[in-house]
Amino acid sequence: MRTMLLATTALIAGATVLSAQAPRAKPEIRPFVGASIPTGGQRDFFNDAPVFGLQGAVELKPTLHLVGTFAWTPGHNDFVFTRDNVNVFEYDVGLELSMVRPLGGNWQFRPYVGVGGGARTYAYQADQLGDKTCAAGYGALGTEFQLGRTALRVEGRDNVFCFRSPVPGEDSKTRNDVRLTAGVAYHFR
């Protein structure tokens, strides 16, 4: 956790210096919706669920973005002694590296890859389960279809995170899930 926090701080500090040096840095706002799909051992305790979120980004270069994301998943857990709702909160920072290809008219095709890290909090509604927070990282693939200042976005994300069980006496485990989202982006100038 401490390493993830130091890496995140270094990434933010480095991006701040980069954006201060690049007078053309442009902010963006990106609301999105989608689905969270637990995989592997995570599927034993959590169901597929909707996800809602907001990204803020800074275009450092047309092919490089610094991204900060907050996402909320209103989920459902299936632990042995309780089946109840859980709110999963994700917060991370990362980088996106993209290509920019013109399409017909003023459209641009902007496929990208992304990587980042942060944390994830599980806020259980059942009294028997304690809330837990742990480090998380991700890899992403997506694309943006931009027309002027507005764009349509689709993204697939593979999230890898430590999972601290809310059941006393169980150890932390590395788990993952997949998130598929669609949204819009507004590019400020």
mmCIF file of N, CA, C and O in Angstrom, residues 24-62:
data_model
loop_
_atom_site.group_PDB
_atom_site.id
_atom_site.type_symbol
_atom_site.label_atom_id
_atom_site.label_comp_id
_atom_site.label_asym_id
_atom_site.label_seq_id
_atom_site.Cartn_x
_atom_site.Cartn_y
_atom_site.Cartn_z
ATOM 1 N N ARG A 24 0.321 23.953 -23.651
ATOM 2 C CA ARG A 24 -0.835 23.513 -24.394
ATOM 3 C C ARG A 24 -1.638 22.453 -23.648
ATOM 4 O O ARG A 24 -2.520 21.842 -24.237
ATOM 5 N N ALA A 25 -1.376 22.191 -22.399
ATOM 6 C CA ALA A 25 -2.133 21.189 -21.642
ATOM 7 C C ALA A 25 -3.607 21.583 -21.615
ATOM 8 O O ALA A 25 -3.952 22.727 -21.338
ATOM 9 N N LYS A 26 -4.481 20.620 -21.948
ATOM 10 C CA LYS A 26 -5.912 20.900 -22.045
ATOM 11 C C LYS A 26 -6.691 19.953 -21.129
ATOM 12 O O LYS A 26 -6.550 18.742 -21.233
ATOM 13 N N PRO A 27 -7.551 20.493 -20.271
ATOM 14 C CA PRO A 27 -8.347 19.630 -19.388
ATOM 15 C C PRO A 27 -9.544 19.015 -20.120
ATOM 16 O O PRO A 27 -10.030 19.549 -21.120
ATOM 17 N N GLU A 28 -9.991 17.871 -19.592
ATOM 18 C CA GLU A 28 -11.159 17.158 -20.109
ATOM 19 C C GLU A 28 -11.981 16.640 -18.939
ATOM 20 O O GLU A 28 -11.439 16.383 -17.864
ATOM 21 N N ILE A 29 -13.266 16.449 -19.164
ATOM 22 C CA ILE A 29 -14.133 15.794 -18.192
ATOM 23 C C ILE A 29 -14.850 14.664 -18.919
ATOM 24 O O ILE A 29 -15.270 14.833 -20.062
ATOM 25 N N ARG A 30 -14.958 13.477 -18.238
ATOM 26 C CA ARG A 30 -15.436 12.276 -18.900
ATOM 27 C C ARG A 30 -16.377 11.465 -17.992
ATOM 28 O O ARG A 30 -15.927 10.572 -17.288
ATOM 29 N N PRO A 31 -17.669 11.709 -18.009
ATOM 30 C CA PRO A 31 -18.589 10.842 -17.272
ATOM 31 C C PRO A 31 -18.773 9.510 -18.024
ATOM 32 O O PRO A 31 -18.695 9.474 -19.259
ATOM 33 N N PHE A 32 -19.014 8.417 -17.267
ATOM 34 C CA PHE A 32 -19.202 7.118 -17.914
ATOM 35 C C PHE A 32 -20.135 6.226 -17.108
ATOM 36 O O PHE A 32 -20.364 6.445 -15.917
ATOM 37 N N VAL A 33 -20.673 5.204 -17.779
ATOM 38 C CA VAL A 33 -21.474 4.142 -17.162
ATOM 39 C C VAL A 33 -21.014 2.826 -17.766
ATOM 40 O O VAL A 33 -20.442 2.798 -18.855
ATOM 41 N N GLY A 34 -21.291 1.731 -17.070
ATOM 42 C CA GLY A 34 -20.886 0.442 -17.605
ATOM 43 C C GLY A 34 -21.227 -0.692 -16.679
ATOM 44 O O GLY A 34 -22.170 -0.617 -15.888
ATOM 45 N N ALA A 35 -20.413 -1.747 -16.765
ATOM 46 C CA ALA A 35 -20.630 -2.961 -15.974
ATOM 47 C C ALA A 35 -19.318 -3.415 -15.364
ATOM 48 O O ALA A 35 -18.270 -3.351 -15.995
ATOM 49 N N SER A 36 -19.411 -3.881 -14.130
ATOM 50 C CA SER A 36 -18.285 -4.487 -13.431
ATOM 51 C C SER A 36 -18.532 -5.994 -13.417
ATOM 52 O O SER A 36 -19.590 -6.445 -12.963
ATOM 53 N N ILE A 37 -17.554 -6.772 -13.903
ATOM 54 C CA ILE A 37 -17.711 -8.217 -14.030
ATOM 55 C C ILE A 37 -16.609 -8.900 -13.222
ATOM 56 O O ILE A 37 -15.450 -8.930 -13.650
ATOM 57 N N PRO A 38 -16.942 -9.448 -12.041
ATOM 58 C CA PRO A 38 -15.935 -10.145 -11.240
ATOM 59 C C PRO A 38 -15.434 -11.391 -11.973
ATOM 60 O O PRO A 38 -16.200 -12.054 -12.678
ATOM 61 N N THR A 39 -14.154 -11.702 -11.811
ATOM 62 C CA THR A 39 -13.572 -12.891 -12.427
ATOM 63 C C THR A 39 -12.862 -13.714 -11.357
ATOM 64 O O THR A 39 -12.584 -13.236 -10.262
ATOM 65 N N GLY A 40 -12.564 -14.952 -11.675
ATOM 66 C CA GLY A 40 -11.834 -15.824 -10.764
ATOM 67 C C GLY A 40 -12.515 -15.959 -9.412
ATOM 68 O O GLY A 40 -13.737 -16.072 -9.314
ATOM 69 N N GLY A 41 -11.732 -15.926 -8.342
ATOM 70 C CA GLY A 41 -12.246 -16.080 -6.981
ATOM 71 C C GLY A 41 -13.192 -14.969 -6.562
ATOM 72 O O GLY A 41 -14.045 -15.160 -5.693
ATOM 73 N N GLN A 42 -13.069 -13.795 -7.174
ATOM 74 C CA GLN A 42 -13.945 -12.666 -6.830
ATOM 75 C C GLN A 42 -15.398 -12.978 -7.199
ATOM 76 O O GLN A 42 -16.324 -12.501 -6.572
ATOM 77 N N ARG A 43 -15.578 -13.825 -8.224
ATOM 78 C CA ARG A 43 -16.915 -14.190 -8.686
ATOM 79 C C ARG A 43 -17.664 -15.025 -7.644
ATOM 80 O O ARG A 43 -18.895 -15.092 -7.661
ATOM 81 N N ASP A 44 -16.941 -15.673 -6.731
ATOM 82 C CA ASP A 44 -17.582 -16.471 -5.677
ATOM 83 C C ASP A 44 -18.358 -15.598 -4.695
ATOM 84 O O ASP A 44 -19.278 -16.082 -4.043
ATOM 85 N N PHE A 45 -17.968 -14.322 -4.568
ATOM 86 C CA PHE A 45 -18.569 -13.463 -3.556
ATOM 87 C C PHE A 45 -19.328 -12.252 -4.102
ATOM 88 O O PHE A 45 -20.091 -11.627 -3.374
ATOM 89 N N PHE A 46 -19.096 -11.902 -5.368
ATOM 90 C CA PHE A 46 -19.729 -10.708 -5.929
ATOM 91 C C PHE A 46 -20.375 -11.024 -7.271
ATOM 92 O O PHE A 46 -19.858 -11.822 -8.038
ATOM 93 N N ASN A 47 -21.488 -10.361 -7.546
ATOM 94 C CA ASN A 47 -22.209 -10.515 -8.801
ATOM 95 C C ASN A 47 -21.832 -9.404 -9.773
ATOM 96 O O ASN A 47 -21.293 -8.374 -9.365
ATOM 97 N N ASP A 48 -22.166 -9.585 -11.048
ATOM 98 C CA ASP A 48 -22.034 -8.499 -12.016
ATOM 99 C C ASP A 48 -22.853 -7.319 -11.509
ATOM 100 O O ASP A 48 -23.911 -7.513 -10.899
ATOM 101 N N ALA A 49 -22.384 -6.110 -11.763
ATOM 102 C CA ALA A 49 -23.085 -4.932 -11.250
ATOM 103 C C ALA A 49 -22.841 -3.737 -12.158
ATOM 104 O O ALA A 49 -21.840 -3.686 -12.879
ATOM 105 N N PRO A 50 -23.733 -2.753 -12.107
ATOM 106 C CA PRO A 50 -23.493 -1.529 -12.875
ATOM 107 C C PRO A 50 -22.378 -0.715 -12.230
ATOM 108 O O PRO A 50 -22.090 -0.869 -11.041
ATOM 109 N N VAL A 51 -21.756 0.132 -13.015
ATOM 110 C CA VAL A 51 -20.723 1.029 -12.498
ATOM 111 C C VAL A 51 -20.970 2.419 -13.090
ATOM 112 O O VAL A 51 -21.375 2.550 -14.239
ATOM 113 N N PHE A 52 -20.779 3.431 -12.259
ATOM 114 C CA PHE A 52 -20.959 4.821 -12.655
ATOM 115 C C PHE A 52 -19.712 5.576 -12.250
ATOM 116 O O PHE A 52 -19.155 5.324 -11.179
ATOM 117 N N GLY A 53 -19.258 6.508 -13.091
ATOM 118 C CA GLY A 53 -18.039 7.187 -12.715
ATOM 119 C C GLY A 53 -17.792 8.470 -13.460
ATOM 120 O O GLY A 53 -18.553 8.883 -14.343
ATOM 121 N N LEU A 54 -16.691 9.096 -13.067
ATOM 122 C CA LEU A 54 -16.269 10.358 -13.646
ATOM 123 C C LEU A 54 -14.752 10.356 -13.731
ATOM 124 O O LEU A 54 -14.070 10.000 -12.761
ATOM 125 N N GLN A 55 -14.256 10.737 -14.894
ATOM 126 C CA GLN A 55 -12.818 10.900 -15.082
ATOM 127 C C GLN A 55 -12.525 12.360 -15.346
ATOM 128 O O GLN A 55 -13.307 13.055 -15.997
ATOM 129 N N GLY A 56 -11.394 12.792 -14.846
ATOM 130 C CA GLY A 56 -10.831 14.073 -15.220
ATOM 131 C C GLY A 56 -9.520 13.772 -15.915
ATOM 132 O O GLY A 56 -8.808 12.852 -15.516
ATOM 133 N N ALA A 57 -9.219 14.472 -16.973
ATOM 134 C CA ALA A 57 -7.982 14.208 -17.706
ATOM 135 C C ALA A 57 -7.335 15.521 -18.108
ATOM 136 O O ALA A 57 -7.999 16.548 -18.225
ATOM 137 N N VAL A 58 -6.043 15.448 -18.309
ATOM 138 C CA VAL A 58 -5.285 16.575 -18.837
ATOM 139 C C VAL A 58 -4.518 16.052 -20.045
ATOM 140 O O VAL A 58 -3.747 15.094 -19.932
ATOM 141 N N GLU A 59 -4.778 16.671 -21.199
ATOM 142 C CA GLU A 59 -4.056 16.309 -22.416
ATOM 143 C C GLU A 59 -2.714 17.015 -22.381
ATOM 144 O O GLU A 59 -2.620 18.224 -22.574
ATOM 145 N N LEU A 60 -1.656 16.256 -22.100
ATOM 146 C CA LEU A 60 -0.310 16.820 -22.053
ATOM 147 C C LEU A 60 0.246 16.988 -23.457
ATOM 148 O O LEU A 60 0.987 17.929 -23.738
ATOM 149 N N LYS A 61 -0.077 16.036 -24.317
ATOM 150 C CA LYS A 61 0.224 16.052 -25.747
ATOM 151 C C LYS A 61 -0.987 15.403 -26.407
ATOM 152 O O LYS A 61 -1.759 14.716 -25.738
ATOM 153 N N PRO A 62 -1.180 15.563 -27.707
ATOM 154 C CA PRO A 62 -2.326 14.904 -28.337
ATOM 155 C C PRO A 62 -2.338 13.388 -28.139
ATOM 156 O O PRO A 62 -3.396 12.765 -28.189
#
